[in-house]
Coordinates of C-alpha atoms in Angstrom, one line a residue:
X1 CA -13.1 -18.3 2.9
X2 CA -14.5 -15.3 4.8
X3 CA -14.6 -11.9 3.1
X4 CA -11.2 -10.2 3.3
X5 CA -11.0 -6.4 3.2
X6 CA -7.7 -5.0 1.8
X7 CA -6.9 -1.3 2.1
X8 CA -4.7 -0.1 -0.7
X9 CA -2.6 2.9 0.0
X10 CA -1.1 4.6 -3.1
X11 CA 2.2 6.4 -2.7
X12 CA 1.6 8.8 -5.6
X13 CA -0.9 11.6 -5.7
X14 CA -1.1 12.0 -9.5
X15 CA -4.5 10.8 -10.7
X16 CA -3.0 9.1 -13.8
X17 CA 0.0 7.6 -12.0
X18 CA 1.0 4.1 -12.8
X19 CA 1.1 3.5 -9.1
X20 CA -2.6 4.3 -8.9
X21 CA -3.2 2.1 -12.0
X22 CA -1.6 -0.8 -10.2
X23 CA -3.9 -0.3 -7.2
X24 CA -6.9 -0.1 -9.5
X25 CA -5.7 -3.3 -11.1
X26 CA -5.8 -5.0 -7.7
X27 CA -9.5 -3.9 -7.4
X28 CA -10.3 -5.4 -10.8
X29 CA -8.4 -8.7 -10.4
X30 CA -9.1 -9.6 -6.8
X31 CA -10.9 -12.8 -6.1
X32 CA -14.6 -12.6 -5.2
X33 CA -13.9 -13.2 -1.5
X34 CA -11.6 -10.2 -1.4
X35 CA -12.6 -6.5 -1.4
X36 CA -9.8 -4.1 -2.3
X37 CA -10.5 -0.5 -1.4
X38 CA -8.2 2.2 -2.8
X39 CA -7.9 4.8 0.0
X40 CA -8.5 8.4 -1.1
X41 CA -7.3 11.3 1.0
X42 CA -3.6 10.7 1.7
X43 CA -2.9 14.2 0.3
X44 CA -5.0 15.7 3.1
X45 CA -3.0 14.1 6.0
X46 CA -0.5 16.4 7.7
X47 CA 3.0 15.2 8.1
X48 CA 3.2 13.1 11.2
X49 CA 4.0 15.3 14.3
X50 CA 3.5 13.9 17.8
X51 CA 2.2 17.3 18.9
X52 CA -0.7 16.8 16.5
X53 CA -1.2 13.2 17.6
X54 CA -3.0 14.0 20.8
X55 CA -6.6 13.9 22.1
X56 CA -7.6 15.8 18.9
X57 CA -6.1 13.9 16.0
X58 CA -6.5 15.8 12.7
X59 CA -9.6 14.6 10.9
X60 CA -7.7 13.3 7.8
X61 CA -5.4 11.2 10.0
X62 CA -8.3 9.9 12.1
X63 CA -10.1 8.9 8.9
X64 CA -7.1 6.9 7.7
X65 CA -6.8 5.2 11.1
X66 CA -10.5 4.3 11.0
X67 CA -10.2 2.9 7.5
X68 CA -7.2 0.9 8.5
X69 CA -8.9 -0.5 11.6
X70 CA -11.8 -1.7 9.4
X71 CA -9.4 -3.5 7.1
X72 CA -8.0 -7.0 7.4
X73 CA -4.8 -6.4 5.3
X74 CA -2.9 -3.8 3.5
X75 CA -1.6 -3.4 -0.1
X76 CA 1.0 -0.7 -0.2
X77 CA 1.7 0.5 -3.7
X78 CA 4.6 2.8 -4.2
X79 CA 6.7 4.5 -6.9
X80 CA 10.4 4.8 -6.3
X81 CA 11.3 8.4 -5.6
X82 CA 15.1 9.1 -5.5
X83 CA 15.8 5.4 -4.6
X84 CA 13.3 5.1 -1.8
X85 CA 9.6 5.2 -0.6
X86 CA 7.4 8.2 -1.5
X87 CA 6.9 10.7 1.3
X88 CA 3.1 10.4 1.1
X89 CA 3.2 6.7 1.8
X90 CA 5.8 7.0 4.5
X91 CA 3.6 9.6 6.2
X92 CA 0.6 7.3 6.1
X93 CA 2.6 4.5 7.6
X94 CA 3.9 6.9 10.3
X95 CA 0.3 7.8 11.3
X96 CA -0.8 4.1 11.3
X97 CA 2.2 3.1 13.5
X98 CA 0.8 5.1 16.4
X99 CA -0.1 4.6 19.2
X100 CA 3.1 2.7 19.5
X101 CA 2.6 -1.1 19.7
X102 CA -1.2 -0.9 19.0
X103 CA -1.4 1.1 15.7
X104 CA -3.9 0.2 13.1
X105 CA -1.4 -2.0 11.1
X106 CA -0.3 -4.1 14.1
X107 CA -0.6 -7.8 13.4
X108 CA -2.2 -7.4 10.0
X109 CA -0.8 -8.8 6.7
X110 CA 0.9 -6.4 4.4
X111 CA 2.1 -6.7 0.8
X112 CA 4.1 -4.2 -1.2
X113 CA 3.9 -3.4 -4.9
X114 CA 6.6 -1.1 -6.2
X115 CA 7.1 0.3 -9.7
X116 CA 9.6 2.3 -11.6
X117 CA 10.3 3.0 -15.2
X118 CA 13.8 1.7 -14.6
X119 CA 15.0 -1.9 -14.7
X120 CA 15.5 -1.7 -10.9
X121 CA 11.6 -1.9 -10.7
X122 CA 11.4 0.1 -7.6
X123 CA 13.3 -2.6 -5.6
X124 CA 14.7 -0.1 -3.1
X125 CA 11.3 1.5 -2.5
X126 CA 9.8 -2.0 -2.0
X127 CA 12.5 -2.8 0.6
X128 CA 12.1 0.5 2.4
X129 CA 8.3 0.2 2.4
X130 CA 8.4 -3.3 3.7
X131 CA 10.8 -2.3 6.4
X132 CA 8.7 0.7 7.5
X133 CA 5.5 -1.4 7.5
X134 CA 7.1 -4.1 9.6
X135 CA 8.4 -1.7 12.1
X136 CA 4.9 -0.2 12.3
X137 CA 3.6 -3.6 13.3
X138 CA 2.4 -5.0 10.0
X139 CA 3.1 -8.6 9.1
X140 CA 4.9 -8.3 5.7
X141 CA 4.1 -11.5 4.0
X142 CA 6.8 -13.7 2.5
X143 CA 6.7 -13.9 -1.3
X144 CA 3.7 -11.6 -1.5
X145 CA 5.3 -8.5 -2.8
X146 CA 6.0 -7.4 -6.4
X147 CA 8.3 -5.1 -8.3
X148 CA 7.2 -3.8 -11.6
X149 CA 9.9 -2.4 -13.8
X150 CA 10.3 -0.7 -17.1
X151 CA 6.7 0.6 -16.8
X152 CA 6.8 3.1 -19.6
X153 CA 7.7 0.5 -22.2
X154 CA 5.5 -2.2 -20.6
X155 CA 2.3 -0.2 -20.4
X156 CA 2.7 2.6 -23.0
X157 CA -0.6 4.4 -23.1
X158 CA -2.6 1.5 -21.9
X159 CA -3.8 1.0 -18.3
X160 CA -1.7 -1.4 -16.2
X161 CA -4.8 -3.8 -15.8
X162 CA -4.6 -4.4 -19.6
X163 CA -1.1 -6.0 -19.2
X164 CA -2.0 -9.6 -18.7
X165 CA 1.3 -10.6 -16.9
X166 CA 1.1 -7.7 -14.5
X167 CA -2.6 -8.3 -13.8
X168 CA -1.9 -11.9 -13.0
X169 CA 1.0 -11.0 -10.7
X170 CA -1.2 -8.5 -8.8
X171 CA -4.0 -11.0 -8.5
X172 CA -1.5 -13.4 -6.9
X173 CA -0.4 -10.7 -4.4
X174 CA -4.0 -10.0 -3.4
X175 CA -4.7 -13.8 -3.0
X176 CA -1.5 -14.1 -0.9
X177 CA -2.9 -11.3 1.4
X178 CA -6.2 -13.2 1.8
X179 CA -4.4 -16.4 2.5
X180 CA -2.2 -14.7 5.1
X181 CA -5.3 -13.2 6.8
X182 CA -6.8 -16.6 6.9
X183 CA -3.7 -18.2 8.3
X184 CA -3.4 -15.5 11.0
X185 CA -7.1 -16.0 11.9
X186 CA -6.6 -19.8 12.4
X187 CA -3.3 -19.4 14.4

């Protein structure tokens, strides 16, 4: 299988966020033929505004689009904020959805991992993220997403990568992304 480059976008800006830990886990547990890159810089991207999306796109938004264009697939990792997707991740998707119909996500596989300390496991955030990514042109893969609930009790003070069940589930999501990329390439 050819090398697959997965761009992980983290919907929390906190450096110690469980959401970031889940993305870091994807880097650690990805198969050798998959490179997962956790994108840094979402905090620097201005809120999407069509007036800014002109001939001179803000540098931070252009950098995100370039990183997305160089990627084969996307792993969107989000906390659930007030029952939905985080603003920082939604903003990134908005920038990647343009230009309409040919944005950097168009036609590429997308998986979503959501997390919450509740039993709901970020289910609503996962659904809203998958919806936004699909409308932005991404191919949200069937069965390739994951909700991680009750995170405080599950991880405690440990890093998410040290929780064997979660690490195995994230590995399966990354593998599903690589398989989806291969399937799209052969179609």
